[in-house]
PDB file of C-alpha atoms in Angstrom:
ATOM      1  CA  MET D   1      82.124 127.862 108.000  1.00 52.00           C
ATOM      2  CA  ASP D   2      85.864 127.256 107.826  1.00 57.00           C
ATOM      3  CA  TYR D   3      86.644 124.231 105.648  1.00 57.00           C
ATOM      4  CA  GLY D   4      90.364 124.344 106.358  1.00 61.00           C
ATOM      5  CA  ILE D   5      92.499 121.263 106.136  1.00 60.00           C
ATOM      6  CA  GLU D   6      92.372 120.773 109.902  1.00 65.00           C
ATOM      7  CA  ASN D   7      88.585 120.308 109.703  1.00 80.00           C
ATOM      8  CA  VAL D   8      88.529 117.529 107.090  1.00 84.00           C
ATOM      9  CA  LEU D   9      88.645 114.646 109.562  1.00 84.00           C
ATOM     10  CA  SER D  10      86.056 116.325 111.754  1.00 86.00           C
ATOM     11  CA  LEU D  11      83.785 116.672 108.731  1.00 87.00           C
ATOM     12  CA  ILE D  12      84.322 113.020 107.786  1.00 89.00           C
ATOM     13  CA  SER D  13      83.449 112.030 111.357  1.00 89.00           C
ATOM     14  CA  LYS D  14      80.292 114.136 111.229  1.00 91.00           C
ATOM     15  CA  ILE D  15      79.255 112.542 107.912  1.00 92.00           C
ATOM     16  CA  HIS D  16      79.870 109.090 109.389  1.00 88.00           C
ATOM     17  CA  SER D  17      77.735 109.916 112.425  1.00 90.00           C
ATOM     18  CA  GLN D  18      74.908 111.359 110.330  1.00 93.00           C
ATOM     19  CA  SER D  19      74.975 108.323 108.031  1.00 90.00           C
ATOM     20  CA  ALA D  20      74.833 105.963 111.012  1.00 86.00           C
ATOM     21  CA  ASP D  21      71.904 107.926 112.492  1.00 89.00           C
ATOM     22  CA  PHE D  22      70.051 107.787 109.165  1.00 90.00           C
ATOM     23  CA  LEU D  23      70.575 104.037 108.813  1.00 84.00           C
ATOM     24  CA  GLN D  24      69.671 103.345 112.447  1.00 84.00           C
ATOM     25  CA  LYS D  25      66.349 105.193 112.062  1.00 88.00           C
ATOM     26  CA  GLU D  26      65.621 103.326 108.832  1.00 85.00           C
ATOM     27  CA  LEU D  27      66.447  99.983 110.468  1.00 82.00           C
ATOM     28  CA  GLU D  28      64.159 100.805 113.394  1.00 84.00           C
ATOM     29  CA  SER D  29      61.379 101.734 110.950  1.00 86.00           C
ATOM     30  CA  ALA D  30      61.854  98.326 109.337  1.00 79.00           C
ATOM     31  CA  GLY D  31      61.480  96.629 112.744  1.00 79.00           C
ATOM     32  CA  LEU D  32      65.179  95.900 113.146  1.00 75.00           C
ATOM     33  CA  ASP D  33      65.804  97.831 116.377  1.00 72.00           C
ATOM     34  CA  ASP D  34      68.440  95.371 117.630  1.00 72.00           C
ATOM     35  CA  PHE D  35      70.775  96.053 114.724  1.00 74.00           C
ATOM     36  CA  SER D  36      73.636  98.500 114.728  1.00 73.00           C
ATOM     37  CA  CYS D  37      75.531  99.781 111.713  1.00 72.00           C
ATOM     38  CA  SER D  38      78.383  97.459 112.682  1.00 77.00           C
ATOM     39  CA  HIS D  39      76.064  94.483 112.217  1.00 84.00           C
ATOM     40  CA  GLY D  40      75.139  95.822 108.796  1.00 82.00           C
ATOM     41  CA  ASN D  41      78.811  96.271 107.915  1.00 85.00           C
ATOM     42  CA  ILE D  42      79.456  92.622 108.720  1.00 91.00           C
ATOM     43  CA  LEU D  43      76.505  91.388 106.677  1.00 90.00           C
ATOM     44  CA  PHE D  44      77.456  93.602 103.746  1.00 87.00           C
ATOM     45  CA  CYS D  45      81.076  92.435 103.879  1.00 90.00           C
ATOM     46  CA  LEU D  46      79.971  88.802 103.989  1.00 92.00           C
ATOM     47  CA  SER D  47      77.811  89.326 100.904  1.00 89.00           C
ATOM     48  CA  ARG D  48      81.013  89.684  98.895  1.00 89.00           C
ATOM     49  CA  PHE D  49      82.597  86.432 100.113  1.00 86.00           C
ATOM     50  CA  GLN D  50      81.476  82.808 100.320  1.00 82.00           C
ATOM     51  CA  LYS D  51      83.283  82.321 103.644  1.00 91.00           C
ATOM     52  CA  ILE D  52      85.764  84.576 105.384  1.00 93.00           C
ATOM     53  CA  PRO D  53      88.068  84.002 108.376  1.00 93.00           C
ATOM     54  CA  MET D  54      87.194  86.012 111.502  1.00 93.00           C
ATOM     55  CA  ASN D  55      90.529  87.888 111.478  1.00 91.00           C
ATOM     56  CA  GLU D  56      90.027  88.983 107.862  1.00 93.00           C
ATOM     57  CA  LEU D  57      86.470  90.075 108.624  1.00 94.00           C
ATOM     58  CA  SER D  58      87.816  92.157 111.535  1.00 93.00           C
ATOM     59  CA  GLU D  59      90.262  93.890 109.224  1.00 91.00           C
ATOM     60  CA  ARG D  60      87.648  94.553 106.547  1.00 91.00           C
ATOM     61  CA  ILE D  61      85.174  96.152 108.974  1.00 90.00           C
ATOM     62  CA  ASN D  62      87.964  97.949 110.868  1.00 87.00           C
ATOM     63  CA  ARG D  63      87.142  96.465 114.281  1.00 91.00           C
ATOM     64  CA  ASP D  64      89.319  94.473 116.652  1.00 91.00           C
ATOM     65  CA  LYS D  65      88.824  90.713 116.758  1.00 91.00           C
ATOM     66  CA  SER D  66      87.061  90.690 120.140  1.00 92.00           C
ATOM     67  CA  THR D  67      84.497  93.278 118.995  1.00 92.00           C
ATOM     68  CA  THR D  68      83.957  91.379 115.751  1.00 92.00           C
ATOM     69  CA  THR D  69      83.461  88.164 117.724  1.00 92.00           C
ATOM     70  CA  VAL D  70      80.758  89.765 119.907  1.00 93.00           C
ATOM     71  CA  LEU D  71      78.969  91.236 116.887  1.00 93.00           C
ATOM     72  CA  THR D  72      79.205  87.962 114.976  1.00 94.00           C
ATOM     73  CA  ARG D  73      77.875  85.925 117.915  1.00 94.00           C
ATOM     74  CA  LYS D  74      74.785  88.109 118.043  1.00 92.00           C
ATOM     75  CA  LEU D  75      74.256  87.709 114.297  1.00 93.00           C
ATOM     76  CA  GLU D  76      74.719  83.957 114.636  1.00 95.00           C
ATOM     77  CA  LYS D  77      72.199  83.804 117.505  1.00 93.00           C
ATOM     78  CA  LEU D  78      69.690  85.709 115.346  1.00 90.00           C
ATOM     79  CA  GLY D  79      70.302  83.318 112.440  1.00 92.00           C
ATOM     80  CA  PHE D  80      71.969  85.775 110.035  1.00 92.00           C
ATOM     81  CA  VAL D  81      75.422  84.181 109.930  1.00 95.00           C
ATOM     82  CA  GLN D  82      76.976  80.770 110.341  1.00 95.00           C
ATOM     83  CA  VAL D  83      80.271  80.219 112.162  1.00 94.00           C
ATOM     84  CA  GLU D  84      82.272  77.066 111.550  1.00 92.00           C
ATOM     85  CA  LYS D  85      85.782  75.821 112.158  1.00 90.00           C
ATOM     86  CA  ASP D  86      88.166  75.851 109.224  1.00 84.00           C
ATOM     87  CA  SER D  87      88.694  72.263 108.048  1.00 87.00           C
ATOM     88  CA  GLU D  88      92.382  72.993 107.415  1.00 87.00           C
ATOM     89  CA  ASP D  89      93.063  74.823 110.702  1.00 85.00           C
ATOM     90  CA  SER D  90      90.637  74.203 113.564  1.00 82.00           C
ATOM     91  CA  ARG D  91      91.875  77.324 115.382  1.00 85.00           C
ATOM     92  CA  LYS D  92      90.359  79.500 112.650  1.00 88.00           C
ATOM     93  CA  LYS D  93      86.678  80.317 112.441  1.00 90.00           C
ATOM     94  CA  LEU D  94      85.009  80.898 109.095  1.00 94.00           C
ATOM     95  CA  ILE D  95      81.993  83.187 108.877  1.00 95.00           C
ATOM     96  CA  SER D  96      79.343  83.015 106.156  1.00 95.00           C
ATOM     97  CA  LEU D  97      75.854  84.330 105.506  1.00 94.00           C
ATOM     98  CA  THR D  98      72.785  82.198 106.025  1.00 94.00           C
ATOM     99  CA  GLU D  99      69.743  82.505 103.779  1.00 92.00           C
ATOM    100  CA  LYS D 100      68.269  84.908 106.349  1.00 90.00           C
ATOM    101  CA  GLY D 101      71.445  87.019 106.158  1.00 89.00           C
ATOM    102  CA  ARG D 102      71.281  87.143 102.361  1.00 88.00           C
ATOM    103  CA  ASN D 103      67.623  88.224 102.550  1.00 85.00           C
ATOM    104  CA  PHE D 104      68.542  90.949 105.043  1.00 83.00           C
ATOM    105  CA  ASN D 105      71.120  92.302 102.608  1.00 81.00           C
ATOM    106  CA  ASP D 106      68.462  92.435  99.894  1.00 79.00           C
ATOM    107  CA  VAL D 107      66.265  94.556 102.182  1.00 76.00           C
ATOM    108  CA  THR D 108      69.047  96.869 103.326  1.00 80.00           C
ATOM    109  CA  SER D 109      70.419  97.480  99.850  1.00 82.00           C
ATOM    110  CA  SER D 110      67.460  99.806  99.253  1.00 84.00           C
ATOM    111  CA  LEU D 111      68.340 101.698 102.448  1.00 85.00           C
ATOM    112  CA  SER D 112      71.908 102.076 101.229  1.00 86.00           C
ATOM    113  CA  LYS D 113      70.724 103.365  97.857  1.00 90.00           C
ATOM    114  CA  LYS D 114      68.510 105.893  99.623  1.00 91.00           C
ATOM    115  CA  LEU D 115      71.445 107.100 101.750  1.00 92.00           C
ATOM    116  CA  ILE D 116      73.756 107.329  98.735  1.00 94.00           C
ATOM    117  CA  GLU D 117      71.184 109.262  96.719  1.00 95.00           C
ATOM    118  CA  GLN D 118      70.692 111.703  99.587  1.00 94.00           C
ATOM    119  CA  SER D 119      74.444 112.052 100.107  1.00 95.00           C
ATOM    120  CA  TYR D 120      75.208 112.781  96.447  1.00 96.00           C
ATOM    121  CA  ALA D 121      72.231 115.072  95.774  1.00 96.00           C
ATOM    122  CA  GLY D 122      73.362 117.836  93.420  1.00 97.00           C
ATOM    123  CA  PHE D 123      76.723 116.218  92.596  1.00 97.00           C
ATOM    124  CA  SER D 124      77.843 115.671  89.019  1.00 97.00           C
ATOM    125  CA  ASP D 125      79.376 112.297  88.125  1.00 97.00           C
ATOM    126  CA  GLU D 126      82.769 113.988  87.891  1.00 97.00           C
ATOM    127  CA  GLU D 127      82.389 115.472  91.395  1.00 97.00           C
ATOM    128  CA  LYS D 128      81.448 112.066  92.808  1.00 96.00           C
ATOM    129  CA  ILE D 129      84.542 110.479  91.255  1.00 96.00           C
ATOM    130  CA  THR D 130      86.783 113.294  92.514  1.00 97.00           C
ATOM    131  CA  LEU D 131      85.357 113.043  96.031  1.00 95.00           C
ATOM    132  CA  VAL D 132      85.842 109.275  96.200  1.00 95.00           C
ATOM    133  CA  ASN D 133      89.387 109.543  94.833  1.00 96.00           C
ATOM    134  CA  LEU D 134      90.338 112.207  97.378  1.00 93.00           C
ATOM    135  CA  LEU D 135      88.820 110.295 100.294  1.00 92.00           C
ATOM    136  CA  ASN D 136      90.634 107.142  99.176  1.00 92.00           C
ATOM    137  CA  ARG D 137      93.888 109.107  99.289  1.00 92.00           C
ATOM    138  CA  VAL D 138      93.124 110.313 102.832  1.00 89.00           C
ATOM    139  CA  ALA D 139      92.370 106.721 103.883  1.00 87.00           C
ATOM    140  CA  GLU D 140      95.561 105.466 102.239  1.00 90.00           C
ATOM    141  CA  ASN D 141      97.639 108.174 103.943  1.00 89.00           C
ATOM    142  CA  LEU D 142      96.240 107.215 107.342  1.00 85.00           C
ATOM    143  CA  ARG D 143      96.669 103.485 106.652  1.00 82.00           C
ATOM    144  CA  ASN D 144     100.305 104.045 105.629  1.00 82.00           C
ATOM    145  CA  LYS D 145     100.974 106.062 108.782  1.00 73.00           C
ATOM    146  CA  GLN D 146      99.490 103.309 110.973  1.00 68.00           C
ATOM    147  CA  GLU D 147     101.525 100.605 109.235  1.00 71.00           C
ATOM    148  CA  LYS D 148     104.755 102.556 109.789  1.00 73.00           C
ATOM    149  CA  SER D 149     104.017 103.053 113.503  1.00 65.00           C
TER     150      SER D 149
END
């Protein structure tokens, strides 16, 4: 197989797709058929913040605001997140995890560990660090290009 430079983004896309398929099957096995990886991304992101504005959440999960709103509404309806108006600016909505959302993250953390272990099988610690550093540079290059456009 040709691993030329032109194939790097294709390979990253393939890895993303395979990871999403793995997680979706695991979620279905856990009885969470209605969840997509995007829902999981939101819940994971919220686990790192007490409350976060909708626009910041959109940026962090790399989705537009309307998509994030739809995903968040579903999570709110299912009782995983809470949406409230910002007391300082009523136009802003703040998103936070409910107890049910925090419990979900506890369950899915084991799925994430399983995926990470499978992904890094046979890698040395040095190789893992190198891979992450290189992928961060690719992401930064693409982010810089988008910001200049």
